[in-house]
Amino acid sequence: MKKWSMGITAVTIMALLAGCSGNADNGNSSANDGSGSKGKEKVSINVWLTPQWKGVLDATEQGADYDSFLKYAAKKFTEQYDKYDADIKVEVIAGDQRDQLLNVNLNGGTAPNVFFESTFAMGDYVHRGALEPLTDIIDDNAKSDIAQNYWDMVKFGDDIYFYPFQNNPGTLVYNADMFKAAGLEQYVGGENEIKTWTLAEYEQILEGLKTKLPKDKYSNAYPMALFAVNNQGDTWNLSYLRMFGLDFFDKDGNIVLGENGVKSAAWLKKIYDAKYTNPGAESVSSNDANAMFQNQQLAISFTNPVLFNGIKANMASGTSPKFDIRLANIPSESGDPLTFTYVVGASVFQSKDPKKTEVAKDFVKFFSSDPELVKSSKNGIPVRASVIKELSGENPFFAAYDANSKYIFNFSGNVPGYSQLREALYPELQALYMGAKTPEQAIKDYVASGNKVIQSNKENSVIYKK
């Protein structure tokens, strides 16, 4: 996952004041008597987000920043909200400071009322009992407009805890010029297609790239990216472990990665030993792999829409070489493509003030369903079929991602302790690539250590205590 080095900024968004000319104290009286300038009770809520996109609809907007969308949404919401005089304060926080800041504020009783983020990163807060269920604000229109696979990813137990807004699907990215140079034109998909290869075809591609790629033009280049130095980009590694079957978690949230996992690990070791990948995968990061791909040292790597657009931007600016980049699905033995996504949406933290919770949930429903505001989801990939239909001419990949959505699997299983679970996989992959463990032992040890993490967190999970 991409880390942001930005500092913490805060923007306070005050509700538009109607009929306040009679306030002799410049609006401060509402803070004294508890009533807002609209003659209604004033209720203030805090909204946090990590950097998602700049601008309301587009980064080219004047003054576009990471808070622009929620700033505009708050203005629009408070203008038409008739229950309370809502005061919405928005704060952008760095992604790598999210958990630290949330834990400090949770312990101090000052958690934000709303948090807008990739939902997989917030699942542990559901299990801790810190988030409000949102099932009651999801209407039939939303259920029919947003595919069931997305709802499955934000449902814990019997309730929905996040309102899907957009998503960031993970795929492979490949250098079509390198494919053509190796005589692999038949495997190149269309410019706006997410190509699906069978596993047998993929192995032919890797072999062709290794043996037929012109060394004079692509020196020190390898067919495919592999990385295992840490947990960053681990969702692709989790996908590779599903190449021989999707069974990963059982209905009780335990890891049951068995024979299919061993086959997948053996396949990874096979292509690594055959030098179909970059060397030293145990010490290579996902950032390293991304840089190698942009320097044409890898023909196939990993990507998502944010990274994909970033590569295109680097090419346009001249900071990286220009070549023909296209998308493909992760192959599987069954022939069905493997695809996952990071759903981005809002959650509501529990509050001792039911009025704050009410306003927070109303605000989340508003900006997650307003016909104008949901178009901002084009900054990622929209989850709403209606938005994809309306804006598909703007981005031809929307239709391709939408067609892919039926193959999405829930990579986290919504299990308790998922953030800790992420630390269990890469050491086993390192041991696998270095030859310190067999595929059987690496998978066995991952399942054992992973289930220990899950079991420990189940004991404190409100979902598993129900």
Coordinates of C-alpha atoms in Angstrom, one line a residue:
M1 CA 0.0 0.0 0.0
K2 CA 1.2 3.5 -0.7
K3 CA 2.3 5.5 2.3
W4 CA 1.8 9.3 2.5
S5 CA 4.4 11.5 4.0
M6 CA 2.1 14.5 4.3
G7 CA 1.7 16.2 7.7
I8 CA -1.6 16.4 9.5
T9 CA -3.8 19.2 8.4
A10 CA -7.2 20.3 9.7
V11 CA -10.0 22.2 8.0
T12 CA -13.0 23.4 9.9
I13 CA -16.2 23.6 7.9
M14 CA -18.9 25.7 9.5
A15 CA -22.5 25.3 8.4
L16 CA -23.8 28.2 6.3
L17 CA -25.6 30.5 8.7
A18 CA -29.1 31.7 7.8
G19 CA -30.6 34.8 9.3
C20 CA -27.7 35.5 11.7
S21 CA -27.6 39.2 11.2
G22 CA -29.2 39.7 14.5
N23 CA -26.5 38.0 16.5
A24 CA -24.7 40.8 18.4
D25 CA -21.9 38.4 19.4
N26 CA -21.0 37.3 15.9
G27 CA -22.6 33.9 16.3
N28 CA -21.0 33.0 19.6
S29 CA -24.4 32.9 21.4
S30 CA -25.2 29.5 19.9
A31 CA -22.3 28.1 21.9
N32 CA -23.7 29.5 25.1
D33 CA -27.3 28.5 24.9
G34 CA -27.0 25.3 22.9
S35 CA -29.1 26.5 20.0
G36 CA -27.8 27.0 16.5
S37 CA -28.3 30.0 14.3
K38 CA -31.1 28.2 12.5
G39 CA -33.2 28.1 15.7
K40 CA -32.3 24.4 16.0
E41 CA -30.0 22.6 18.4
K42 CA -26.4 22.8 17.3
V43 CA -24.6 19.4 16.9
S44 CA -21.0 19.3 16.0
I45 CA -19.3 16.2 14.6
N46 CA -15.7 15.5 13.5
V47 CA -14.9 13.8 10.2
W48 CA -11.5 12.2 9.5
L49 CA -10.1 10.9 6.3
T50 CA -6.8 9.7 5.0
P51 CA -5.7 11.2 1.6
Q52 CA -7.8 9.7 -1.2
W53 CA -8.0 12.2 -4.0
K54 CA -7.7 15.9 -4.5
G55 CA -10.7 18.1 -5.5
V56 CA -14.4 17.5 -5.4
L57 CA -14.6 15.9 -8.8
D58 CA -11.1 16.5 -10.3
A59 CA -7.6 17.4 -9.1
T60 CA -7.5 20.2 -11.7
E61 CA -10.0 22.3 -9.8
Q62 CA -8.7 25.5 -8.3
G63 CA -7.5 24.9 -4.8
A64 CA -8.1 21.2 -5.0
D65 CA -6.9 19.3 -1.9
Y66 CA -7.6 16.1 -0.1
D67 CA -10.4 17.7 2.0
S68 CA -12.2 19.3 -0.9
F69 CA -14.8 16.6 -1.4
L70 CA -16.0 16.2 2.2
K71 CA -15.7 20.0 2.6
Y72 CA -18.2 20.5 -0.3
A73 CA -20.3 17.6 0.9
A74 CA -20.6 19.1 4.4
K75 CA -21.6 22.5 2.9
K76 CA -24.3 20.9 0.8
F77 CA -25.5 18.7 3.7
T78 CA -25.8 21.5 6.2
E79 CA -27.7 23.7 3.8
Q80 CA -30.5 21.2 3.5
Y81 CA -30.4 19.4 6.9
D82 CA -33.4 20.1 9.0
K83 CA -33.0 18.0 12.1
Y84 CA -30.2 20.0 13.8
D85 CA -27.9 22.9 13.1
A86 CA -25.0 20.7 12.0
D87 CA -21.4 21.8 12.4
I88 CA -19.0 19.5 10.6
K89 CA -15.2 19.7 11.1
V90 CA -13.0 17.8 8.7
E91 CA -9.5 16.7 9.3
V92 CA -7.0 15.0 7.0
I93 CA -4.6 12.7 8.6
A94 CA -1.6 10.8 7.3
G95 CA -2.3 7.1 6.5
D96 CA 0.7 5.9 8.5
Q97 CA -0.5 7.8 11.5
R98 CA -4.1 6.5 11.3
D99 CA -4.0 3.8 13.9
Q100 CA -1.9 5.7 16.4
L101 CA -4.2 8.7 16.3
L102 CA -7.3 6.6 16.5
N103 CA -6.1 4.6 19.5
V104 CA -5.0 7.8 21.3
N105 CA -8.4 9.4 20.7
L106 CA -10.4 6.3 21.4
N107 CA -8.6 5.9 24.8
G108 CA -9.4 9.6 25.5
G109 CA -13.0 9.4 24.5
T110 CA -12.5 11.8 21.5
A111 CA -12.7 9.5 18.5
P112 CA -13.9 11.1 15.3
N113 CA -17.6 10.6 14.5
V114 CA -17.0 9.7 10.9
F115 CA -13.9 8.1 9.2
F116 CA -13.5 7.9 5.4
E117 CA -10.9 5.2 4.5
S118 CA -10.2 1.9 2.8
T119 CA -12.4 -0.4 4.8
F120 CA -10.1 -3.3 5.2
A121 CA -7.8 -1.1 7.3
M122 CA -10.7 -0.4 9.6
G123 CA -12.1 -3.9 10.3
D124 CA -10.3 -4.3 13.6
Y125 CA -12.3 -1.4 15.0
V126 CA -15.5 -3.3 14.2
H127 CA -14.3 -6.2 16.2
R128 CA -13.3 -3.9 19.1
G129 CA -16.8 -2.6 19.2
A130 CA -15.8 0.9 18.3
L131 CA -18.0 1.3 15.2
E132 CA -21.8 1.8 14.8
P133 CA -23.7 -0.6 12.5
L134 CA -24.9 1.2 9.4
T135 CA -27.5 -1.4 8.3
D136 CA -30.3 1.0 9.1
I137 CA -29.2 3.7 6.6
I138 CA -28.7 1.3 3.7
D139 CA -31.9 1.5 1.5
D140 CA -33.1 -0.8 -1.3
N141 CA -31.8 1.6 -4.0
A142 CA -28.3 1.4 -2.6
K143 CA -28.5 -2.4 -2.3
S144 CA -29.6 -2.7 -6.0
D145 CA -27.1 -0.2 -7.3
I146 CA -24.0 -1.6 -5.5
A147 CA -23.0 -5.2 -6.3
Q148 CA -23.4 -7.8 -3.6
N149 CA -19.6 -8.6 -3.5
Y150 CA -19.0 -5.1 -2.2
W151 CA -21.6 -5.5 0.5
D152 CA -20.0 -8.8 1.5
M153 CA -16.7 -7.0 2.1
V154 CA -18.2 -4.4 4.5
K155 CA -20.5 -6.8 6.5
F156 CA -19.4 -8.2 9.8
G157 CA -21.7 -10.7 11.4
D158 CA -25.2 -9.6 10.6
D159 CA -24.5 -5.9 10.1
I160 CA -23.0 -3.5 7.6
Y161 CA -20.4 -1.3 9.1
F162 CA -19.1 0.7 6.1
Y163 CA -21.0 2.5 3.3
P164 CA -19.2 1.6 0.0
F165 CA -18.3 4.7 -2.0
Q166 CA -15.6 3.6 -4.5
N167 CA -13.1 0.9 -4.9
N168 CA -9.5 0.3 -5.9
P169 CA -9.2 -3.1 -7.7
G170 CA -5.9 -4.9 -7.8
T171 CA -4.7 -6.5 -11.1
L172 CA -1.5 -7.3 -12.9
V173 CA 0.0 -4.7 -15.2
Y174 CA 2.2 -5.7 -18.2
N175 CA 4.5 -4.1 -20.7
A176 CA 2.9 -4.9 -24.1
D177 CA 6.0 -3.7 -26.0
M178 CA 8.0 -6.4 -24.2
F179 CA 5.4 -9.0 -25.0
K180 CA 5.6 -8.1 -28.7
A181 CA 9.4 -8.1 -28.7
A182 CA 9.2 -11.6 -27.3
G183 CA 6.8 -12.8 -30.0
L184 CA 3.9 -13.0 -27.5
E185 CA 1.4 -10.7 -29.5
Q186 CA -1.4 -13.3 -29.1
Y187 CA -1.5 -12.7 -25.4
V188 CA -1.8 -9.0 -25.5
G189 CA -5.3 -7.6 -24.7
G190 CA -7.0 -4.5 -25.8
E191 CA -5.9 -1.0 -24.5
N192 CA -9.0 -0.8 -22.4
E193 CA -9.3 -4.5 -21.5
I194 CA -8.4 -6.4 -18.4
K195 CA -7.0 -9.4 -20.1
T196 CA -7.6 -12.9 -18.7
W197 CA -5.1 -15.6 -19.2
T198 CA -5.3 -19.3 -18.2
L199 CA -2.6 -20.5 -15.9
A200 CA -1.1 -22.6 -18.7
E201 CA -1.1 -19.5 -21.0
Y202 CA 0.6 -17.5 -18.2
E203 CA 3.3 -20.1 -17.9
Q204 CA 3.9 -19.9 -21.6
I205 CA 4.1 -16.1 -21.3
L206 CA 6.7 -16.3 -18.5
E207 CA 8.8 -18.8 -20.5
G208 CA 8.6 -16.7 -23.7
L209 CA 9.6 -13.5 -21.8
K210 CA 12.6 -15.3 -20.3
T211 CA 13.9 -17.0 -23.4
K212 CA 12.8 -14.7 -26.3
L213 CA 13.1 -11.2 -25.0
P214 CA 15.9 -9.4 -26.9
K215 CA 18.7 -8.9 -24.4
D216 CA 20.2 -6.0 -26.4
K217 CA 17.0 -4.0 -25.9
Y218 CA 16.0 -5.2 -22.5
S219 CA 19.1 -6.0 -20.5
N220 CA 18.7 -7.1 -16.9
A221 CA 15.0 -7.6 -17.4
Y222 CA 12.8 -10.4 -15.8
P223 CA 9.3 -11.7 -16.7
M224 CA 7.4 -11.2 -13.4
A225 CA 7.6 -9.3 -10.1
L226 CA 7.9 -11.1 -6.8
F227 CA 8.4 -9.3 -3.4
A228 CA 8.3 -10.4 0.2
V229 CA 10.4 -8.0 2.3
N230 CA 7.4 -6.7 4.3
N231 CA 3.6 -6.7 4.3
Q232 CA 3.2 -3.9 1.7
G233 CA 1.5 -5.2 -1.5
D234 CA 0.7 -8.4 0.4
T235 CA -2.8 -8.6 -1.2
W236 CA -1.2 -9.8 -4.4
N237 CA 0.7 -12.4 -2.5
L238 CA -2.6 -13.5 -0.9
S239 CA -4.0 -13.7 -4.4
Y240 CA -1.2 -16.0 -5.6
L241 CA -2.0 -18.3 -2.7
R242 CA -5.5 -18.7 -4.1
M243 CA -4.4 -19.7 -7.6
F244 CA -5.3 -23.3 -7.0
G245 CA -8.5 -22.7 -5.1
L246 CA -10.3 -19.8 -3.3
D247 CA -10.8 -21.7 0.0
F248 CA -8.9 -19.6 2.6
F249 CA -11.1 -18.9 5.5
D250 CA -13.9 -21.1 6.9
K251 CA -17.3 -19.8 8.1
D252 CA -15.9 -19.3 11.6
G253 CA -13.1 -17.1 10.3
N254 CA -10.3 -19.6 10.6
I255 CA -7.6 -20.0 8.0
V256 CA -8.1 -23.3 6.2
L257 CA -5.5 -22.9 3.5
G258 CA -4.5 -26.5 2.8
E259 CA -3.6 -28.4 -0.3
N260 CA -4.6 -25.6 -2.6
G261 CA -2.2 -23.3 -0.6
V262 CA 0.6 -25.8 -0.8
K263 CA 0.1 -26.1 -4.6
S264 CA 0.2 -22.3 -4.9
A265 CA 3.3 -21.9 -2.8
A266 CA 5.0 -24.7 -4.8
W267 CA 4.1 -22.8 -8.0
L268 CA 5.6 -19.6 -6.7
K269 CA 8.8 -21.5 -5.7
K270 CA 8.9 -23.1 -9.1
I271 CA 8.8 -19.9 -11.1
Y272 CA 11.2 -18.3 -8.7
D273 CA 13.8 -21.1 -9.1
A274 CA 13.2 -21.0 -12.9
K275 CA 14.3 -17.3 -12.9
Y276 CA 10.9 -16.2 -14.2
T277 CA 10.9 -13.5 -11.6
N278 CA 13.3 -10.9 -10.2
P279 CA 16.0 -12.4 -8.0
G280 CA 16.1 -11.8 -4.2
A281 CA 12.3 -11.6 -3.8
E282 CA 12.8 -12.1 0.0
S283 CA 14.5 -8.6 0.1
V284 CA 12.4 -6.9 -2.6
S285 CA 9.6 -4.5 -1.7
S286 CA 6.5 -3.7 -3.6
N287 CA 7.9 -0.2 -4.2
D288 CA 11.0 -1.8 -5.6
A289 CA 9.0 -3.9 -8.0
N290 CA 7.0 -0.9 -9.1
A291 CA 10.1 1.1 -9.8
M292 CA 11.7 -1.9 -11.7
F293 CA 8.5 -2.2 -13.9
Q294 CA 8.6 1.5 -14.7
N295 CA 12.3 1.1 -15.7
Q296 CA 11.4 -1.8 -17.9
Q297 CA 13.3 -4.3 -15.8
L298 CA 10.1 -6.3 -15.3
A299 CA 7.5 -7.2 -18.0
I300 CA 4.7 -8.0 -15.5
S301 CA 4.0 -6.4 -12.2
F302 CA 1.2 -5.5 -9.8
T303 CA -1.1 -2.5 -9.9
N304 CA -4.3 -0.8 -9.0
P305 CA -6.0 2.2 -10.6
V306 CA -4.1 4.7 -8.4
L307 CA -0.7 3.1 -9.3
F308 CA -1.7 2.6 -12.9
N309 CA -2.6 6.3 -13.3
G310 CA 0.6 7.3 -11.5
I311 CA 2.7 5.3 -14.0
K312 CA 0.9 7.0 -16.9
A313 CA 1.5 10.4 -15.2
N314 CA 5.2 9.6 -14.8
M315 CA 5.5 8.7 -18.5
A316 CA 3.7 11.9 -19.5
S317 CA 6.0 14.0 -17.4
G318 CA 9.1 12.3 -18.7
T319 CA 10.2 11.0 -15.3
S320 CA 10.0 7.4 -16.5
P321 CA 10.4 5.7 -19.9
K322 CA 7.3 5.6 -22.2
F323 CA 5.9 2.2 -23.2
D324 CA 2.6 0.5 -23.8
I325 CA 1.1 -0.6 -20.5
R326 CA -2.0 -2.7 -20.2
L327 CA -3.9 -4.7 -17.5
A328 CA -4.5 -8.3 -16.9
N329 CA -6.1 -10.5 -14.2
I330 CA -4.2 -12.8 -11.9
P331 CA -4.6 -16.2 -13.4
S332 CA -5.9 -19.3 -11.7
E333 CA -6.0 -23.1 -12.3
S334 CA -9.8 -23.0 -12.8
G335 CA -9.6 -20.4 -15.6
D336 CA -11.7 -17.8 -13.7
P337 CA -9.8 -14.6 -13.1
L338 CA -8.7 -13.7 -9.5
T339 CA -9.5 -10.2 -8.5
F340 CA -9.8 -8.3 -5.3
T341 CA -10.4 -4.7 -4.4
Y342 CA -10.0 -2.2 -1.6
V343 CA -13.4 -0.8 -0.9
V344 CA -13.3 2.9 0.2
G345 CA -16.1 4.2 2.3
A346 CA -17.3 5.8 5.6
S347 CA -17.7 4.4 9.0
V348 CA -19.3 5.9 12.1
F349 CA -17.5 5.6 15.5
Q350 CA -19.7 5.1 18.6
S351 CA -20.4 8.2 20.7
K352 CA -21.9 8.8 24.1
D353 CA -24.0 11.5 22.4
P354 CA -26.8 9.9 20.4
K355 CA -27.4 13.1 18.5
K356 CA -23.8 13.2 17.2
T357 CA -24.3 9.6 16.1
E358 CA -27.5 10.5 14.4
V359 CA -26.0 13.4 12.5
A360 CA -22.9 11.3 11.6
K361 CA -25.0 8.6 10.1
D362 CA -27.2 11.1 8.2
F363 CA -24.1 12.7 6.8
V364 CA -22.6 9.4 5.7
K365 CA -25.8 8.4 4.0
F366 CA -26.1 11.8 2.3
F367 CA -22.7 12.0 0.7
S368 CA -22.7 8.2 -0.1
S369 CA -25.9 8.4 -2.1
D370 CA -26.4 12.0 -3.3
P371 CA -26.7 11.9 -7.1
E372 CA -24.1 14.7 -7.6
L373 CA -21.6 13.6 -4.9
V374 CA -21.4 9.9 -5.8
K375 CA -19.9 11.0 -9.2
S376 CA -16.7 11.9 -7.2
S377 CA -16.2 8.1 -7.0
K378 CA -14.8 8.4 -10.5
N379 CA -11.5 9.3 -8.8
G380 CA -11.3 5.7 -8.0
I381 CA -13.6 3.0 -9.5
P382 CA -17.2 3.6 -8.8
V383 CA -19.1 0.9 -6.9
R384 CA -22.5 2.1 -8.2
A385 CA -23.7 0.6 -11.5
S386 CA -25.6 3.9 -12.2
V387 CA -22.4 6.0 -11.9
I388 CA -20.4 3.5 -14.1
K389 CA -23.2 3.7 -16.7
E390 CA -23.3 7.5 -16.7
L391 CA -19.5 8.0 -16.7
S392 CA -18.2 5.1 -18.7
G393 CA -17.5 7.3 -21.7
E394 CA -15.2 9.3 -19.4
N395 CA -13.2 6.3 -18.4
P396 CA -13.5 3.1 -20.6
F397 CA -11.9 1.0 -17.8
F398 CA -15.0 1.5 -15.6
A399 CA -16.9 -1.1 -17.7
A400 CA -14.0 -3.5 -17.6
Y401 CA -13.7 -3.2 -13.8
D402 CA -17.4 -3.6 -13.4
A403 CA -17.4 -6.8 -15.5
N404 CA -14.6 -8.0 -13.2
S405 CA -16.5 -7.3 -10.0
K406 CA -18.3 -10.7 -10.0
Y407 CA -15.0 -12.4 -9.5
I408 CA -14.0 -10.3 -6.5
F409 CA -13.0 -12.3 -3.4
N410 CA -12.9 -11.0 0.1
F411 CA -9.1 -11.1 0.8
S412 CA -9.3 -10.2 4.5
G413 CA -12.3 -12.5 5.4
N414 CA -13.3 -9.7 7.8
V415 CA -11.5 -11.7 10.5
P416 CA -10.4 -10.1 13.8
G417 CA -6.8 -9.0 14.1
Y418 CA -6.3 -8.7 10.3
S419 CA -3.7 -6.0 10.7
Q420 CA -1.6 -8.4 12.9
L421 CA -2.3 -11.3 10.6
R422 CA -0.5 -9.4 7.8
E423 CA 2.7 -9.8 9.7
A424 CA 2.5 -13.6 9.5
L425 CA 2.7 -14.2 5.8
Y426 CA 5.8 -12.5 4.5
P427 CA 8.3 -14.3 6.8
E428 CA 7.0 -17.6 5.4
L429 CA 7.4 -16.4 1.8
Q430 CA 10.9 -15.3 2.6
A431 CA 11.7 -18.7 4.0
L432 CA 10.1 -20.3 0.9
Y433 CA 12.1 -18.3 -1.6
M434 CA 15.4 -18.8 0.3
G435 CA 14.8 -22.5 0.5
A436 CA 14.7 -22.6 4.3
K437 CA 11.2 -24.1 4.2
T438 CA 9.3 -26.4 1.8
P439 CA 6.0 -25.2 0.4
E440 CA 4.3 -27.6 2.8
Q441 CA 6.1 -26.3 5.9
A442 CA 5.7 -22.6 4.9
I443 CA 1.9 -23.0 4.5
K444 CA 1.6 -25.1 7.7
D445 CA 3.5 -22.5 9.7
Y446 CA 1.5 -19.6 8.2
V447 CA -1.8 -21.3 9.0
A448 CA -0.7 -22.0 12.6
S449 CA 0.6 -18.6 13.3
G450 CA -2.3 -16.9 11.5
N451 CA -4.9 -18.8 13.4
K452 CA -3.2 -18.0 16.6
V453 CA -3.6 -14.3 15.8
I454 CA -7.2 -14.7 14.8
Q455 CA -8.1 -16.8 17.9
S456 CA -6.5 -14.3 20.2
N457 CA -8.4 -11.5 18.7
K458 CA -11.7 -13.4 18.6
E459 CA -11.6 -13.4 22.4
N460 CA -12.1 -9.7 22.4
S461 CA -14.3 -9.4 19.3
V462 CA -17.8 -8.1 19.8
I463 CA -18.8 -9.9 16.5
Y464 CA -17.8 -13.3 17.8
K465 CA -19.3 -12.7 21.2
K466 CA -22.8 -12.2 19.7

